[in-house]
Tab-separated table of C-alpha atoms in Angstrom:
chain	number	residue	atom	x	y	z
D	322	UNK	CA	-36.353	75.252	-43.116
D	323	UNK	CA	-35.621	71.571	-42.780
D	324	UNK	CA	-32.775	70.267	-40.744
D	325	UNK	CA	-30.529	67.506	-41.890
D	326	UNK	CA	-30.327	64.221	-39.990
D	327	UNK	CA	-28.458	64.474	-36.770
D	328	UNK	CA	-25.339	62.333	-36.544
D	329	UNK	CA	-26.141	59.161	-34.685
D	330	UNK	CA	-24.400	58.891	-31.361
D	331	UNK	CA	-22.031	55.952	-31.028
D	332	UNK	CA	-23.675	53.261	-29.023
D	333	UNK	CA	-22.042	52.448	-25.721
D	334	UNK	CA	-20.004	49.287	-25.879
D	335	UNK	CA	-20.149	49.076	-29.663
D	336	UNK	CA	-16.418	49.703	-30.057
D	337	UNK	CA	-13.862	46.906	-30.561
D	338	UNK	CA	-12.957	44.786	-27.545
D	339	UNK	CA	-9.552	45.971	-26.301
D	340	UNK	CA	-8.664	42.641	-24.631
D	341	UNK	CA	-7.376	40.806	-27.748
D	342	UNK	CA	-5.434	43.878	-28.812
D	343	UNK	CA	-3.864	44.174	-25.362
D	344	UNK	CA	-2.955	40.480	-25.411
D	345	UNK	CA	-1.337	40.872	-28.822
D	346	UNK	CA	0.670	43.859	-27.612
D	347	UNK	CA	1.860	41.881	-24.590
D	348	UNK	CA	3.122	39.104	-26.835
D	349	UNK	CA	5.033	41.523	-29.044
D	350	UNK	CA	6.392	43.502	-26.078
D	351	UNK	CA	9.868	43.024	-24.740
D	352	UNK	CA	10.744	42.479	-21.131
D	353	UNK	CA	14.009	42.797	-19.252
D	354	UNK	CA	14.794	39.643	-17.293
D	355	UNK	CA	17.057	39.791	-14.256
D	356	UNK	CA	18.069	36.701	-12.267
D	357	UNK	CA	19.977	37.195	-9.021
D	358	UNK	CA	21.683	34.486	-6.985
D	359	UNK	CA	25.070	33.100	-5.917
D	360	UNK	CA	26.350	36.671	-5.444
D	361	UNK	CA	25.742	37.591	-9.084
D	362	UNK	CA	22.995	38.954	-11.312
D	363	UNK	CA	22.331	38.086	-14.953
D	364	UNK	CA	20.309	40.304	-17.291
D	365	UNK	CA	18.957	39.928	-20.804
D	366	UNK	CA	16.054	41.224	-22.885
D	367	UNK	CA	13.543	38.943	-24.528
D	368	UNK	CA	10.183	39.050	-26.187
D	369	UNK	CA	7.450	38.185	-23.733
D	370	UNK	CA	6.067	35.367	-25.873
D	371	UNK	CA	9.536	33.786	-26.181
D	372	UNK	CA	10.004	33.348	-22.458
D	373	UNK	CA	9.382	29.803	-21.213
D	374	UNK	CA	10.297	28.107	-17.981
D	375	UNK	CA	12.558	25.730	-19.919
D	376	UNK	CA	14.488	28.682	-21.392
D	377	UNK	CA	14.884	30.196	-17.904
D	378	UNK	CA	16.182	26.871	-16.584
D	379	UNK	CA	18.739	26.708	-19.401
D	380	UNK	CA	19.973	30.216	-18.608
D	381	UNK	CA	20.413	29.267	-14.962
D	382	UNK	CA	22.238	26.038	-15.845
D	383	UNK	CA	24.598	27.860	-18.228
D	384	UNK	CA	25.394	30.816	-15.969
D	385	UNK	CA	24.983	29.708	-12.373
D	386	UNK	CA	26.041	26.030	-12.447
D	387	UNK	CA	23.468	25.222	-9.790
D	388	UNK	CA	22.121	21.662	-10.076
D	389	UNK	CA	19.161	22.166	-7.731
D	390	UNK	CA	17.317	25.455	-7.469
D	391	UNK	CA	13.977	27.182	-7.606
D	392	UNK	CA	12.932	30.698	-8.656
D	393	UNK	CA	10.812	33.292	-6.894
D	394	UNK	CA	9.571	36.821	-7.655
D	395	UNK	CA	7.775	39.611	-5.801
D	396	UNK	CA	4.195	40.077	-6.907
D	397	UNK	CA	2.113	43.265	-6.755
D	398	UNK	CA	1.317	42.537	-3.090
D	399	UNK	CA	5.005	42.145	-2.186
D	400	UNK	CA	4.684	38.373	-1.632
D	401	UNK	CA	7.358	35.879	-2.660
D	402	UNK	CA	5.862	33.664	-5.390
D	403	UNK	CA	7.489	30.454	-6.610
D	404	UNK	CA	7.856	29.873	-10.348
D	405	UNK	CA	8.001	26.277	-11.574
D	406	UNK	CA	5.720	26.159	-14.645
D	407	UNK	CA	5.129	28.128	-17.849
D	408	UNK	CA	1.760	29.282	-16.527
D	409	UNK	CA	3.338	30.740	-13.379
D	410	UNK	CA	6.092	32.360	-15.450
D	411	UNK	CA	3.551	34.039	-17.766
D	412	UNK	CA	1.756	35.403	-14.694
D	413	UNK	CA	5.041	36.954	-13.554
D	414	UNK	CA	5.670	38.371	-17.053
D	415	UNK	CA	2.194	39.924	-17.226
D	416	UNK	CA	2.859	41.718	-13.932
D	417	UNK	CA	6.258	42.930	-15.186
D	418	UNK	CA	4.691	44.371	-18.355
D	419	UNK	CA	2.530	46.656	-16.233
D	420	UNK	CA	5.620	48.517	-15.052
D	421	UNK	CA	7.769	51.001	-16.961
D	422	UNK	CA	10.285	49.795	-17.917
D	423	UNK	CA	9.042	46.210	-17.929
D	424	UNK	CA	11.497	44.285	-15.728
D	425	UNK	CA	11.007	40.711	-14.552
D	426	UNK	CA	13.129	40.187	-11.450
D	427	UNK	CA	13.669	36.560	-10.475
D	428	UNK	CA	15.516	35.357	-7.414
D	429	UNK	CA	17.535	32.142	-7.628
D	430	UNK	CA	17.352	29.985	-4.490
D	431	UNK	CA	19.588	26.927	-4.259
D	432	UNK	CA	18.095	23.599	-3.225
D	433	UNK	CA	14.656	22.120	-3.615
D	434	UNK	CA	11.541	24.202	-3.339
D	435	UNK	CA	9.656	23.871	-0.040
D	436	UNK	CA	6.917	21.875	-1.754
D	437	UNK	CA	9.403	19.455	-3.343
D	438	UNK	CA	11.473	19.124	-0.161
D	439	UNK	CA	8.454	18.323	1.978
D	440	UNK	CA	8.547	14.570	2.697
D	441	UNK	CA	5.593	12.634	1.474
D	442	UNK	CA	3.520	10.890	4.128
D	443	UNK	CA	4.576	7.289	4.676
D	444	UNK	CA	2.411	4.725	3.050
D	445	UNK	CA	0.896	2.275	5.453
D	446	UNK	CA	0.119	-1.221	4.333
D	447	UNK	CA	-3.040	-2.822	5.668
D	448	UNK	CA	-2.503	-5.218	8.587
D	449	UNK	CA	-2.387	-8.905	7.673
D	450	UNK	CA	-5.670	-10.675	7.885
D	451	UNK	CA	-6.151	-12.785	10.991
D	452	UNK	CA	-6.108	-16.530	10.321
D	453	UNK	CA	-9.535	-18.022	10.238
D	454	UNK	CA	-10.455	-20.187	13.195
D	455	UNK	CA	-10.653	-23.915	12.468
D	456	UNK	CA	-14.081	-25.348	12.104
D	457	UNK	CA	-15.458	-26.567	15.396
D	458	UNK	CA	-15.929	-30.280	15.802
D	459	UNK	CA	-19.519	-31.350	15.152
D	460	UNK	CA	-21.506	-31.499	18.346
D	461	UNK	CA	-24.327	-33.561	17.014
D	462	UNK	CA	-26.821	-33.808	14.239
D	463	UNK	CA	-27.009	-36.018	11.173
D	464	UNK	CA	-23.263	-35.774	10.353
D	465	UNK	CA	-22.023	-36.577	13.871
D	466	UNK	CA	-20.252	-39.972	14.207
D	467	UNK	CA	-22.192	-42.571	16.202
D	468	UNK	CA	-21.115	-43.066	19.800
D	469	UNK	CA	-19.325	-46.368	20.483
D	470	UNK	CA	-21.491	-49.014	22.113
D	471	UNK	CA	-20.668	-50.009	25.680
D	472	UNK	CA	-18.470	-53.138	25.792
D	473	UNK	CA	-19.980	-56.224	27.502
D	474	UNK	CA	-17.161	-58.553	28.648
D	475	UNK	CA	-19.400	-61.637	28.801
D	476	UNK	CA	-20.624	-61.124	25.240
D	477	UNK	CA	-17.062	-60.412	24.026
D	478	UNK	CA	-15.592	-63.629	25.420
D	479	UNK	CA	-18.585	-65.642	24.253
D	480	UNK	CA	-18.100	-64.347	20.693
D	481	UNK	CA	-14.400	-65.094	20.942
D	482	UNK	CA	-15.067	-68.685	22.102
D	483	UNK	CA	-17.540	-69.217	19.264
D	484	UNK	CA	-15.055	-67.963	16.658
D	485	UNK	CA	-12.030	-69.811	18.045
D	486	UNK	CA	-12.713	-73.229	16.404
D	487	UNK	CA	-13.078	-71.607	12.984
D	488	UNK	CA	-9.838	-69.682	13.493
D	489	UNK	CA	-8.026	-72.857	14.614
D	490	UNK	CA	-9.162	-74.781	11.564
D	491	UNK	CA	-7.755	-72.110	9.252
D	492	UNK	CA	-4.254	-72.308	10.810
D	493	UNK	CA	-1.450	-74.529	9.421
D	494	UNK	CA	-1.209	-78.008	11.067
D	495	UNK	CA	2.113	-77.323	12.867
D	496	UNK	CA	0.667	-74.183	14.456
D	497	UNK	CA	-2.505	-76.085	15.385
D	498	UNK	CA	-0.356	-78.688	17.176
D	499	UNK	CA	1.519	-76.002	19.134
D	500	UNK	CA	-1.687	-74.266	20.188
D	501	UNK	CA	-3.225	-77.609	21.220
D	502	UNK	CA	-0.224	-78.388	23.389
D	503	UNK	CA	-0.423	-74.958	24.948
D	504	UNK	CA	-4.107	-75.581	25.673
D	505	UNK	CA	-3.280	-78.905	27.399
D	506	UNK	CA	-0.537	-77.254	29.447
D	507	UNK	CA	-2.917	-74.489	30.461
D	508	UNK	CA	-5.573	-77.019	31.504
D	509	UNK	CA	-3.063	-79.049	33.519
D	510	UNK	CA	-1.793	-75.944	35.265
D	511	UNK	CA	-5.332	-74.914	36.108
D	512	UNK	CA	-6.116	-78.387	37.526
D	513	UNK	CA	-2.945	-78.407	39.622
D	514	UNK	CA	-3.733	-74.961	40.954
D	515	UNK	CA	-7.263	-76.050	41.847
D	516	UNK	CA	-5.999	-79.161	43.687
D	517	UNK	CA	-3.444	-77.111	45.588
D	518	UNK	CA	-6.083	-74.594	46.598
D	519	UNK	CA	-8.417	-77.388	47.747
D	520	UNK	CA	-5.671	-79.040	49.796
D	521	UNK	CA	-4.819	-75.732	51.382
D	522	UNK	CA	-8.441	-75.135	52.349
D	523	UNK	CA	-8.699	-78.653	53.784
D	524	UNK	CA	-5.594	-78.239	55.924
D	525	UNK	CA	-6.917	-74.938	57.226
D	526	UNK	CA	-10.224	-76.547	58.212
D	527	UNK	CA	-8.506	-79.428	60.032
D	528	UNK	CA	-6.305	-77.069	61.977
D	529	UNK	CA	-9.301	-75.082	63.068
D	530	UNK	CA	-11.148	-78.199	64.279
D	531	UNK	CA	-8.182	-79.428	66.294
D	532	UNK	CA	-7.825	-76.118	67.998
D	533	UNK	CA	-11.417	-76.254	69.227
């Protein structure tokens, strides 16, 4: 007697993935929101997918009149977690939906959050660059200026005497006359000085002879 085909066993893991269904249920679920602060507590119920950080901020502004604040909640490890973005808020909502009833408890803290209140490190500007040292004077080589030649007084006066007649001829006649007169006066003074010196030497010699 033949037996009919046995019903095939359902393969393990062949069923639908429950993750998308769970995510859809979370979006459609409602959550009770409670915000406590300033000696009061506000409560309302909202769909989980309608909660945004901007909507929470508006509720706080309308009901608590607190210009500066931040929000915290207790996570599943009993730690205080700050909420300042939509992503952080959705994390808090997903934890609240795991409880029955689903209650999201937020604590309002006045002032800036510790991260925002922490002063930023001072910016340091780079030190000014040191002025460059002036170029050193050339010590030698092809570009060094030539050293001045040693002055010979005899050659200098000889060159001056040779050039003097040409210079005199280029001067105006009145100036030539004045210079000529000065030359005669200088010559006469020199002759008088020489005669006086000679007379003085002669008198000294005669005095010495008489004394002997």
